GROMACS .gro file of C-alpha atoms in nm:
model
  450
    1MET     CA    1  -0.014  -0.019  -0.041
    2LEU     CA    2   0.132   0.324  -0.079
    3ARG     CA    3   0.133   0.630   0.180
    4ARG     CA    4   0.287   0.970   0.152
    5LEU     CA    5   0.626   0.960   0.300
    6PRO     CA    6   0.741   1.119   0.570
    7ALA     CA    7   0.879   1.526   0.588
    8SER     CA    8   1.202   1.353   0.751
    9SER     CA    9   1.226   1.121   0.475
   10LYS     CA   10   1.217   1.365   0.207
   11ALA     CA   11   1.561   1.424   0.138
   12LEU     CA   12   1.659   1.064   0.107
   13LEU     CA   13   1.333   1.022  -0.123
   14GLU     CA   14   1.492   1.257  -0.377
   15GLY     CA   15   1.858   1.115  -0.327
   16ALA     CA   16   1.704   0.786  -0.395
   17GLN     CA   17   1.487   0.928  -0.702
   18ALA     CA   18   1.858   0.977  -0.894
   19PHE     CA   19   1.990   0.678  -0.774
   20ALA     CA   20   1.687   0.443  -0.965
   21GLY     CA   21   1.768   0.646  -1.303
   22THR     CA   22   2.094   0.521  -1.318
   23PHE     CA   23   1.903   0.174  -1.376
   24ASP     CA   24   1.670   0.001  -1.619
   25GLY     CA   25   1.244   0.061  -1.574
   26GLY     CA   26   1.358   0.252  -1.256
   27ASN     CA   27   1.059   0.395  -1.120
   28LEU     CA   28   1.049   0.520  -0.746
   29CYS     CA   29   0.710   0.500  -0.488
   30VAL     CA   30   0.704   0.477  -0.134
   31GLY     CA   31   0.562   0.171   0.058
   32HIS     CA   32   0.570   0.141   0.456
   33GLY     CA   33   0.803   0.516   0.410
   34SER     CA   34   1.067   0.341   0.250
   35PRO     CA   35   1.211   0.380  -0.093
   36ARG     CA   36   1.130   0.138  -0.327
   37LEU     CA   37   1.225   0.048  -0.691
   38LEU     CA   38   1.009  -0.091  -0.912
   39ARG     CA   39   1.004  -0.219  -1.245
   40SER     CA   40   0.767  -0.244  -1.545
   41ALA     CA   41   0.911  -0.520  -1.672
   42PRO     CA   42   0.728  -0.864  -1.551
   43SER     CA   43   1.048  -1.061  -1.546
   44PRO     CA   44   1.273  -1.046  -1.223
   45CYS     CA   45   1.568  -1.061  -1.388
   46HIS     CA   46   1.521  -0.738  -1.648
   47GLY     CA   47   1.445  -0.579  -1.297
   48PHE     CA   48   1.812  -0.646  -1.176
   49SER     CA   49   1.939  -0.500  -1.489
   50ARG     CA   50   2.217  -0.187  -1.500
   51ARG     CA   51   2.171   0.032  -1.788
   52ARG     CA   52   2.516   0.081  -1.912
   53PRO     CA   53   2.626   0.406  -2.130
   54LYS     CA   54   2.681   0.364  -2.522
   55ASP     CA   55   3.082   0.388  -2.437
   56GLY     CA   56   2.959   0.023  -2.272
   57ARG     CA   57   3.051   0.177  -1.973
   58VAL     CA   58   2.888   0.224  -1.605
   59SER     CA   59   2.819   0.520  -1.400
   60SER     CA   60   2.959   0.525  -1.066
   61ILE     CA   61   2.664   0.603  -0.793
   62PHE     CA   62   2.826   0.840  -0.504
   63LEU     CA   63   2.638   0.759  -0.197
   64ARG     CA   64   2.616   1.064   0.079
   65PRO     CA   65   2.475   0.989   0.432
   66ASP     CA   66   2.541   1.169   0.742
   67ALA     CA   67   2.771   0.891   0.879
   68VAL     CA   68   2.919   0.529   0.719
   69PHE     CA   69   2.955   0.246   0.975
   70ASP     CA   70   3.251   0.108   0.786
   71GLY     CA   71   3.211  -0.234   1.011
   72GLU     CA   72   3.410  -0.139   1.272
   73GLN     CA   73   3.325   0.197   1.351
   74LEU     CA   74   3.102   0.506   1.272
   75GLN     CA   75   3.290   0.768   1.027
   76VAL     CA   76   3.130   1.051   1.030
   77GLY     CA   77   3.133   1.320   0.707
   78TRP     CA   78   3.216   0.999   0.490
   79ALA     CA   79   3.109   0.918   0.106
   80VAL     CA   80   3.104   0.615  -0.082
   81ARG     CA   81   3.141   0.535  -0.463
   82ILE     CA   82   3.024   0.196  -0.573
   83ASP     CA   83   3.151   0.137  -0.962
   84GLY     CA   84   2.991  -0.179  -1.095
   85ASP     CA   85   2.975  -0.425  -0.819
   86ARG     CA   86   3.267  -0.316  -0.642
   87ILE     CA   87   3.281  -0.004  -0.354
   88ALA     CA   88   3.563   0.270  -0.544
   89ALA     CA   89   3.624   0.471  -0.251
   90ALA     CA   90   3.498   0.536   0.061
   91GLY     CA   91   3.658   0.855   0.328
   92ALA     CA   92   3.558   1.191   0.362
   93ASP     CA   93   3.837   1.299   0.146
   94PHE     CA   94   3.701   1.293  -0.198
   95VAL     CA   95   3.374   1.467  -0.351
   96ALA     CA   96   3.188   1.335  -0.619
   97ALA     CA   97   3.311   1.317  -0.969
   98GLU     CA   98   3.206   1.408  -1.295
   99GLY     CA   99   2.958   1.146  -1.447
  100ASP     CA  100   2.882   1.045  -1.097
  101ARG     CA  101   2.539   0.949  -0.963
  102THR     CA  102   2.459   1.137  -0.656
  103VAL     CA  103   2.207   0.974  -0.407
  104ASP     CA  104   2.170   1.217  -0.110
  105LEU     CA  105   2.101   1.026   0.223
  106ALA     CA  106   2.077   1.294   0.492
  107GLY     CA  107   1.970   1.157   0.854
  108ALA     CA  108   2.119   0.823   0.761
  109THR     CA  109   2.370   0.583   0.832
  110LEU     CA  110   2.525   0.431   0.558
  111LEU     CA  111   2.607   0.038   0.665
  112PRO     CA  112   2.750  -0.277   0.528
  113GLY     CA  113   2.487  -0.516   0.421
  114LEU     CA  114   2.431  -0.708   0.720
  115ILE     CA  115   2.482  -1.073   0.770
  116ASP     CA  116   2.257  -1.367   0.943
  117LEU     CA  117   2.488  -1.666   1.027
  118HIS     CA  118   2.163  -1.875   1.153
  119THR     CA  119   1.881  -1.875   0.951
  120HIS     CA  120   1.609  -2.131   0.809
  121LEU     CA  121   1.449  -1.979   0.550
  122LEU     CA  122   1.298  -2.295   0.413
  123LEU     CA  123   1.090  -2.262   0.848
  124HIS     CA  124   0.842  -2.039   0.877
  125PRO     CA  125   0.708  -1.975   1.271
  126TYR     CA  126   0.627  -2.240   1.460
  127GLU     CA  127   0.334  -2.053   1.642
  128GLU     CA  128   0.172  -2.039   1.285
  129ARG     CA  129   0.250  -2.395   1.237
  130PRO     CA  130   0.429  -2.642   1.415
  131TRP     CA  131   0.821  -2.820   1.333
  132VAL     CA  132   0.665  -3.156   1.295
  133ASP     CA  133   0.403  -2.999   1.066
  134GLN     CA  134   0.599  -2.869   0.831
  135VAL     CA  135   0.841  -3.130   0.813
  136LEU     CA  136   0.592  -3.395   0.789
  137ARG     CA  137   0.316  -3.248   0.597
  138ASP     CA  138   0.391  -2.946   0.401
  139PRO     CA  139   0.472  -3.058   0.029
  140GLU     CA  140   0.844  -2.897  -0.055
  141ALA     CA  141   0.712  -2.670  -0.338
  142LEU     CA  142   0.492  -2.521  -0.055
  143ARG     CA  143   0.803  -2.457   0.138
  144VAL     CA  144   1.010  -2.354  -0.119
  145ALA     CA  145   0.720  -2.086  -0.188
  146ARG     CA  146   0.737  -1.954   0.132
  147ALA     CA  147   1.130  -1.927   0.131
  148VAL     CA  148   1.116  -1.718  -0.165
  149VAL     CA  149   0.900  -1.447   0.016
  150ALA     CA  150   1.156  -1.513   0.310
  151ALA     CA  151   1.416  -1.429   0.120
  152LYS     CA  152   1.250  -1.042  -0.006
  153ARG     CA  153   1.156  -1.032   0.354
  154THR     CA  154   1.555  -1.049   0.462
  155LEU     CA  155   1.662  -0.842   0.164
  156GLU     CA  156   1.420  -0.607   0.229
  157ALA     CA  157   1.571  -0.567   0.617
  158GLY     CA  158   1.909  -0.481   0.487
  159PHE     CA  159   2.056  -0.869   0.535
  160THR     CA  160   2.241  -0.935   0.247
  161THR     CA  161   2.404  -1.235   0.329
  162ILE     CA  162   2.288  -1.526   0.498
  163ARG     CA  163   2.413  -1.875   0.648
  164ASP     CA  164   2.118  -2.097   0.600
  165LEU     CA  165   2.207  -2.368   0.846
  166GLY     CA  166   1.954  -2.697   0.730
  167THR     CA  167   1.687  -2.746   0.513
  168GLU     CA  168   1.456  -2.928   0.793
  169GLY     CA  169   1.374  -3.229   0.596
  170ALA     CA  170   1.331  -3.020   0.231
  171GLY     CA  171   1.634  -3.191   0.097
  172GLU     CA  172   1.848  -2.946  -0.129
  173ALA     CA  173   1.617  -2.699  -0.162
  174ASP     CA  174   1.842  -2.413  -0.064
  175VAL     CA  175   2.138  -2.480  -0.338
  176GLY     CA  176   1.788  -2.391  -0.567
  177LEU     CA  177   1.748  -2.113  -0.373
  178ARG     CA  178   2.118  -2.019  -0.388
  179ARG     CA  179   2.094  -2.047  -0.745
  180ALA     CA  180   1.778  -1.889  -0.806
  181ILE     CA  181   1.887  -1.602  -0.616
  182GLU     CA  182   2.238  -1.583  -0.787
  183GLU     CA  183   2.055  -1.590  -1.146
  184GLY     CA  184   1.819  -1.304  -1.074
  185VAL     CA  185   1.506  -1.571  -1.070
  186ILE     CA  186   1.388  -1.410  -0.736
  187PRO     CA  187   1.541  -1.140  -0.515
  188GLY     CA  188   1.722  -1.279  -0.167
  189PRO     CA  189   2.031  -1.228   0.030
  190ARG     CA  190   2.351  -1.359  -0.098
  191LEU     CA  191   2.278  -1.734   0.002
  192VAL     CA  192   2.528  -1.964   0.230
  193CYS     CA  193   2.432  -2.312   0.215
  194VAL     CA  194   2.445  -2.631   0.481
  195THR     CA  195   2.180  -2.844   0.305
  196ARG     CA  196   2.032  -3.141   0.504
  197ALA     CA  197   2.260  -3.110   0.813
  198ILE     CA  198   2.421  -3.405   0.989
  199VAL     CA  199   2.256  -3.609   1.299
  200ALA     CA  200   2.371  -3.924   1.459
  201ARG     CA  201   2.052  -4.166   1.386
  202GLY     CA  202   1.781  -4.196   1.619
  203THR     CA  203   1.817  -3.857   1.825
  204TYR     CA  204   1.652  -3.614   1.582
  205GLY     CA  205   1.229  -3.569   1.395
  206PRO     CA  206   1.018  -3.581   1.368
  207THR     CA  207   0.999  -3.894   1.666
  208GLY     CA  208   0.692  -4.097   1.869
  209PHE     CA  209   0.577  -4.324   1.526
  210HIS     CA  210   0.588  -4.700   1.519
  211SER     CA  211   0.885  -4.889   1.440
  212GLY     CA  212   0.778  -5.037   1.125
  213CYS     CA  213   0.698  -4.618   0.970
  214CYS     CA  214   0.976  -4.455   0.771
  215VAL     CA  215   0.922  -4.083   0.906
  216PRO     CA  216   1.110  -3.862   0.726
  217GLN     CA  217   1.372  -3.702   0.989
  218GLY     CA  218   1.423  -3.279   0.942
  219ALA     CA  219   1.857  -3.371   0.908
  220GLU     CA  220   2.052  -3.665   0.739
  221GLU     CA  221   2.144  -3.944   0.950
  222VAL     CA  222   2.438  -4.121   1.015
  223ASP     CA  223   2.550  -4.447   1.261
  224GLY     CA  224   2.956  -4.494   1.274
  225PRO     CA  225   3.238  -4.381   1.076
  226GLU     CA  226   3.152  -4.564   0.725
  227ALA     CA  227   2.821  -4.330   0.751
  228ILE     CA  228   3.008  -4.033   0.826
  229LEU     CA  229   3.231  -4.000   0.548
  230ARG     CA  230   2.955  -4.072   0.291
  231VAL     CA  231   2.701  -3.837   0.467
  232THR     CA  232   2.980  -3.552   0.451
  233ARG     CA  233   3.147  -3.613   0.129
  234MET     CA  234   2.768  -3.615  -0.065
  235GLN     CA  235   2.664  -3.289   0.155
  236ILE     CA  236   2.939  -3.132   0.009
  237SER     CA  237   2.910  -3.270  -0.373
  238ARG     CA  238   2.589  -3.230  -0.362
  239GLY     CA  239   2.618  -2.833  -0.299
  240ALA     CA  240   2.722  -2.788   0.072
  241ASP     CA  241   2.913  -2.405   0.176
  242TRP     CA  242   2.923  -2.527   0.556
  243ILE     CA  243   2.885  -2.833   0.717
  244LYS     CA  244   2.622  -2.883   1.016
  245VAL     CA  245   2.649  -3.107   1.287
  246TYR     CA  246   2.389  -3.168   1.558
  247ALA     CA  247   2.648  -3.215   1.859
  248ASP     CA  248   2.412  -3.266   2.117
  249TYR     CA  249   1.992  -3.327   2.069
  250ARG     CA  250   1.723  -3.404   2.301
  251PHE     CA  251   1.682  -3.781   2.317
  252GLY     CA  252   1.698  -4.084   2.572
  253PRO     CA  253   1.436  -4.191   2.866
  254ALA     CA  254   1.433  -3.808   2.972
  255ASN     CA  255   1.358  -3.632   2.648
  256ASP     CA  256   1.686  -3.368   2.752
  257ALA     CA  257   1.983  -3.244   2.553
  258ARG     CA  258   2.249  -3.513   2.536
  259PRO     CA  259   2.550  -3.505   2.335
  260THR     CA  260   2.557  -3.773   2.000
  261PHE     CA  261   2.831  -3.772   1.875
  262SER     CA  262   3.213  -3.890   2.071
  263GLN     CA  263   3.479  -3.653   1.974
  264ASP     CA  264   3.589  -3.844   1.763
  265GLU     CA  265   3.323  -3.814   1.514
  266LEU     CA  266   3.299  -3.442   1.516
  267ALA     CA  267   3.668  -3.495   1.417
  268LEU     CA  268   3.619  -3.746   1.167
  269ILE     CA  269   3.363  -3.496   1.015
  270VAL     CA  270   3.592  -3.216   1.040
  271ARG     CA  271   3.847  -3.379   0.912
  272VAL     CA  272   3.669  -3.457   0.581
  273ALA     CA  273   3.483  -3.158   0.547
  274HIS     CA  274   3.759  -2.928   0.613
  275ASP     CA  275   3.980  -3.169   0.358
  276ALA     CA  276   3.717  -3.031   0.093
  277GLY     CA  277   3.796  -2.684   0.227
  278VAL     CA  278   3.402  -2.617   0.394
  279PRO     CA  279   3.394  -2.536   0.741
  280VAL     CA  280   3.175  -2.659   1.003
  281ALA     CA  281   2.896  -2.557   1.285
  282ALA     CA  282   2.761  -2.714   1.564
  283HIS     CA  283   2.450  -2.759   1.708
  284ALA     CA  284   2.543  -2.746   2.059
  285THR     CA  285   2.319  -2.639   2.405
  286THR     CA  286   2.499  -2.885   2.628
  287ALA     CA  287   2.845  -2.756   2.791
  288GLU     CA  288   2.988  -3.119   2.735
  289ALA     CA  289   2.867  -3.120   2.357
  290MET     CA  290   3.048  -2.789   2.292
  291ARG     CA  291   3.370  -2.880   2.457
  292ARG     CA  292   3.339  -3.220   2.225
  293ALA     CA  293   3.283  -3.001   1.948
  294ALA     CA  294   3.562  -2.784   2.017
  295LEU     CA  295   3.840  -2.999   2.038
  296ALA     CA  296   3.688  -3.134   1.718
  297GLY     CA  297   3.787  -2.799   1.573
  298VAL     CA  298   3.457  -2.712   1.472
  299ASP     CA  299   3.412  -2.387   1.278
  300THR     CA  300   3.100  -2.229   1.498
  301ILE     CA  301   2.880  -2.318   1.770
  302GLU     CA  302   2.541  -2.224   1.777
  303HIS     CA  303   2.317  -2.158   2.118
  304GLY     CA  304   2.552  -2.283   2.354
  305ASN     CA  305   2.291  -2.259   2.589
  306GLU     CA  306   2.475  -2.412   2.903
  307GLY     CA  307   2.807  -2.321   2.824
  308THR     CA  308   3.060  -2.182   3.098
  309ARG     CA  309   3.335  -1.986   3.116
  310GLU     CA  310   3.551  -2.310   3.106
  311VAL     CA  311   3.452  -2.431   2.717
  312PHE     CA  312   3.383  -2.095   2.642
  313ASP     CA  313   3.755  -2.017   2.724
  314LEU     CA  314   3.846  -2.340   2.509
  315MET     CA  315   3.636  -2.222   2.228
  316ALA     CA  316   3.814  -1.807   2.230
  317GLU     CA  317   4.137  -2.096   2.264
  318ARG     CA  318   4.086  -2.296   1.994
  319GLY     CA  319   3.919  -1.985   1.751
  320VAL     CA  320   3.624  -2.137   1.775
  321ALA     CA  321   3.312  -1.845   1.732
  322TYR     CA  322   2.988  -1.850   1.941
  323VAL     CA  323   2.699  -1.792   1.780
  324PRO     CA  324   2.396  -1.744   2.032
  325THR     CA  325   2.070  -1.731   1.862
  326LEU     CA  326   1.894  -1.507   2.127
  327ALA     CA  327   1.598  -1.424   1.909
  328ALA     CA  328   1.468  -1.768   1.882
  329TYR     CA  329   1.507  -1.864   2.233
  330GLU     CA  330   1.315  -1.568   2.292
  331ALA     CA  331   1.070  -1.647   2.075
  332LEU     CA  332   1.069  -2.043   2.207
  333GLU     CA  333   1.015  -1.857   2.550
  334ARG     CA  334   0.719  -1.730   2.446
  335ILE     CA  335   0.586  -2.016   2.287
  336ARG     CA  336   0.630  -2.218   2.524
  337ASN     CA  337   0.499  -1.965   2.830
  338GLN     CA  338   0.832  -1.938   3.027
  339SER     CA  339   0.916  -1.679   3.275
  340LYS     CA  340   1.200  -1.492   3.288
  341ASP     CA  341   1.327  -1.652   3.601
  342HIS     CA  342   1.283  -1.980   3.441
  343PRO     CA  343   1.565  -2.175   3.503
  344LEU     CA  344   1.613  -2.262   3.124
  345VAL     CA  345   1.614  -1.868   3.041
  346VAL     CA  346   1.833  -1.776   3.339
  347ALA     CA  347   2.076  -2.080   3.204
  348LYS     CA  348   2.118  -1.928   2.852
  349ARG     CA  349   2.162  -1.542   2.997
  350ASN     CA  350   2.436  -1.670   3.202
  351ALA     CA  351   2.604  -1.910   2.953
  352PHE     CA  352   2.608  -1.516   2.722
  353ALA     CA  353   2.761  -1.340   3.038
  354ALA     CA  354   3.046  -1.587   3.065
  355ALA     CA  355   3.082  -1.571   2.645
  356ARG     CA  356   3.161  -1.233   2.683
  357ALA     CA  357   3.376  -1.283   2.982
  358SER     CA  358   3.566  -1.520   2.794
  359GLY     CA  359   3.632  -1.297   2.494
  360VAL     CA  360   3.530  -1.534   2.252
  361THR     CA  361   3.424  -1.454   1.919
  362ILE     CA  362   3.071  -1.388   1.885
  363ALA     CA  363   2.897  -1.337   1.576
  364ASN     CA  364   2.539  -1.248   1.438
  365GLY     CA  365   2.329  -1.528   1.418
  366SER     CA  366   1.922  -1.536   1.491
  367ASP     CA  367   1.802  -1.900   1.404
  368ILE     CA  368   1.538  -1.710   1.246
  369GLY     CA  369   1.249  -1.869   1.083
  370VAL     CA  370   1.130  -2.022   1.458
  371PHE     CA  371   1.019  -1.639   1.420
  372PRO     CA  372   0.876  -1.435   1.135
  373HIS     CA  373   1.133  -1.362   0.832
  374GLY     CA  374   1.249  -1.028   0.829
  375GLU     CA  375   1.227  -0.981   1.134
  376ASN     CA  376   1.618  -1.076   1.206
  377ALA     CA  377   1.722  -0.737   1.346
  378ARG     CA  378   1.580  -0.857   1.693
  379GLU     CA  379   1.924  -1.098   1.726
  380LEU     CA  380   2.097  -0.757   1.757
  381GLU     CA  381   1.865  -0.603   2.006
  382LEU     CA  382   1.913  -0.883   2.198
  383LEU     CA  383   2.280  -0.863   2.192
  384VAL     CA  384   2.265  -0.524   2.326
  385GLU     CA  385   1.998  -0.629   2.617
  386HIS     CA  386   2.269  -0.921   2.711
  387GLY     CA  387   2.550  -0.669   2.750
  388LEU     CA  388   2.776  -0.592   2.423
  389THR     CA  389   2.791  -0.239   2.274
  390ALA     CA  390   2.565  -0.133   1.989
  391THR     CA  391   2.908  -0.113   1.820
  392GLU     CA  392   2.946  -0.443   1.919
  393ALA     CA  393   2.626  -0.593   1.808
  394LEU     CA  394   2.742  -0.397   1.408
  395GLN     CA  395   3.051  -0.557   1.432
  396ALA     CA  396   2.901  -0.879   1.540
  397ALA     CA  397   2.648  -0.864   1.192
  398THR     CA  398   2.949  -0.706   0.921
  399SER     CA  399   3.259  -0.737   0.983
  400THR     CA  400   3.300  -1.015   1.277
  401ALA     CA  401   3.033  -1.224   1.082
  402ALA     CA  402   3.201  -1.164   0.727
  403ARG     CA  403   3.568  -1.309   0.905
  404VAL     CA  404   3.389  -1.623   1.023
  405LEU     CA  405   3.230  -1.677   0.651
  406ARG     CA  406   3.619  -1.634   0.496
  407HIS     CA  407   3.462  -1.362   0.343
  408ASP     CA  408   3.679  -1.035   0.393
  409HIS     CA  409   3.499  -0.869   0.093
  410LEU     CA  410   3.179  -0.891   0.299
  411GLY     CA  411   3.062  -0.674   0.596
  412VAL     CA  412   3.356  -0.372   0.554
  413VAL     CA  413   3.293  -0.081   0.352
  414ARG     CA  414   3.681   0.007   0.201
  415PRO     CA  415   3.743   0.035  -0.191
  416GLY     CA  416   3.723  -0.313  -0.359
  417ALA     CA  417   3.468  -0.470  -0.115
  418ARG     CA  418   3.169  -0.564  -0.215
  419ALA     CA  419   2.902  -0.308  -0.272
  420ASP     CA  420   2.657  -0.447  -0.028
  421LEU     CA  421   2.488  -0.167   0.154
  422VAL     CA  422   2.232  -0.054   0.348
  423ALA     CA  423   2.061   0.275   0.453
  424VAL     CA  424   1.916   0.357   0.809
  425ASN     CA  425   1.756   0.653   0.944
  426GLY     CA  426   1.941   0.747   1.273
  427ASP     CA  427   2.262   0.655   1.392
  428PRO     CA  428   2.219   0.229   1.508
  429THR     CA  429   2.586   0.293   1.717
  430ALA     CA  430   2.348   0.553   1.914
  431ARG     CA  431   2.024   0.315   1.898
  432ILE     CA  432   2.100  -0.019   1.746
  433ALA     CA  433   1.657  -0.032   1.694
  434ALA     CA  434   1.742   0.247   1.376
  435LEU     CA  435   1.801  -0.094   1.219
  436ARG     CA  436   1.424  -0.131   1.137
  437ASP     CA  437   1.391   0.178   0.939
  438VAL     CA  438   1.558   0.051   0.626
  439GLN     CA  439   1.589   0.297   0.395
  440LEU     CA  440   1.766   0.159   0.069
  441VAL     CA  441   1.941  -0.137   0.041
  442ILE     CA  442   2.204  -0.243  -0.233
  443ARG     CA  443   2.369  -0.610  -0.287
  444ASP     CA  444   2.650  -0.636  -0.565
  445GLY     CA  445   2.605  -0.281  -0.637
  446ILE     CA  446   2.230  -0.326  -0.726
  447PRO     CA  447   1.964  -0.124  -0.547
  448MET     CA  448   1.704  -0.398  -0.400
  449SER     CA  449   1.349  -0.330  -0.258
  450SER     CA  450   1.342  -0.213   0.100
   0.00000   0.00000   0.00000
């Protein structure tokens, strides 16, 4: 629905209009108070094309915000020039060159495109439909259709790169989504895939069925070294950028979280993946599973709900990053009607404090899918509520996350970096909630809907 642009955003709209003029069919309208580039052509591929002058060159774009967060700190008075899909210049010591398209972003802060290291595009909130029904009953085509919408919402929220940590029963659908985004078939963030993820046989779900039933599982099961070798290699061959392993899960008579792999088994997964140049993420909520995963050589540990100072010290020593997924657990607390003084909630809060004290690398990852897509910024708000400064939270979602991904061209604003940028109204280093007021999203030098 179109509505009048707020007066505070008038200058931003005028600048964005100049920006839109550099692209085929670019017409600017306003939806929910934010600039949005609309296309007259029906093909999304056409919508992402860039108009070239007759001499074959692409005009440079000069962005002039109030300030730039460069991935490490706020730089007041900086401007940024984009040339093609790269940042050509950034700083306070240059002006627009002749022929540059200038975009005035008055009142806005320009940041690197944000990164979420733990997403599930093929899930949607459990309050809408329980996980077991999504995995067992929903056709894959329906789940992919939902994921297309989720990818668009993620990009519109300013997240230009995500690591999607498992299709939860949808096979290699994430690889297909990645290709559709790369080829311009659908809008979405840069997608880092793990495909099916790996679990120990009999420890995941769905469960509770007759033993004679063959029930689809939310991840790929292994039992023993031969299966570990085969499944890890097969997932890589089918397009996994990372391998994800569930180092623990709820199983056994008490249905409480327990380690599901020995340290040697985890080390075998790591060795096979690393031999292929593929990093490994470990789901681990218990301190013992975290310890085994860190010693086995995984690259990130997700959740860490019962992590102790000792295990976080071990992770810091071995260079294992921590992805706390605070927003997902906030959603689960709401679903389970858990109060703030519930033992599990207190344990999660204490674990984060221990991680903070240890100096372990804390990287942004929300586990979105448990809660609505497009709400990725909630994780950064919770990082601040749990003790990080706003600047540290922004680093966790930009330069730190990019280092975890081994992509030094992402998460920063500097010459040569990818032209993945997001403009928000206000100063997110002073008020992290400013991330929710997205005004402009650029991926690979192309403006996307916001």
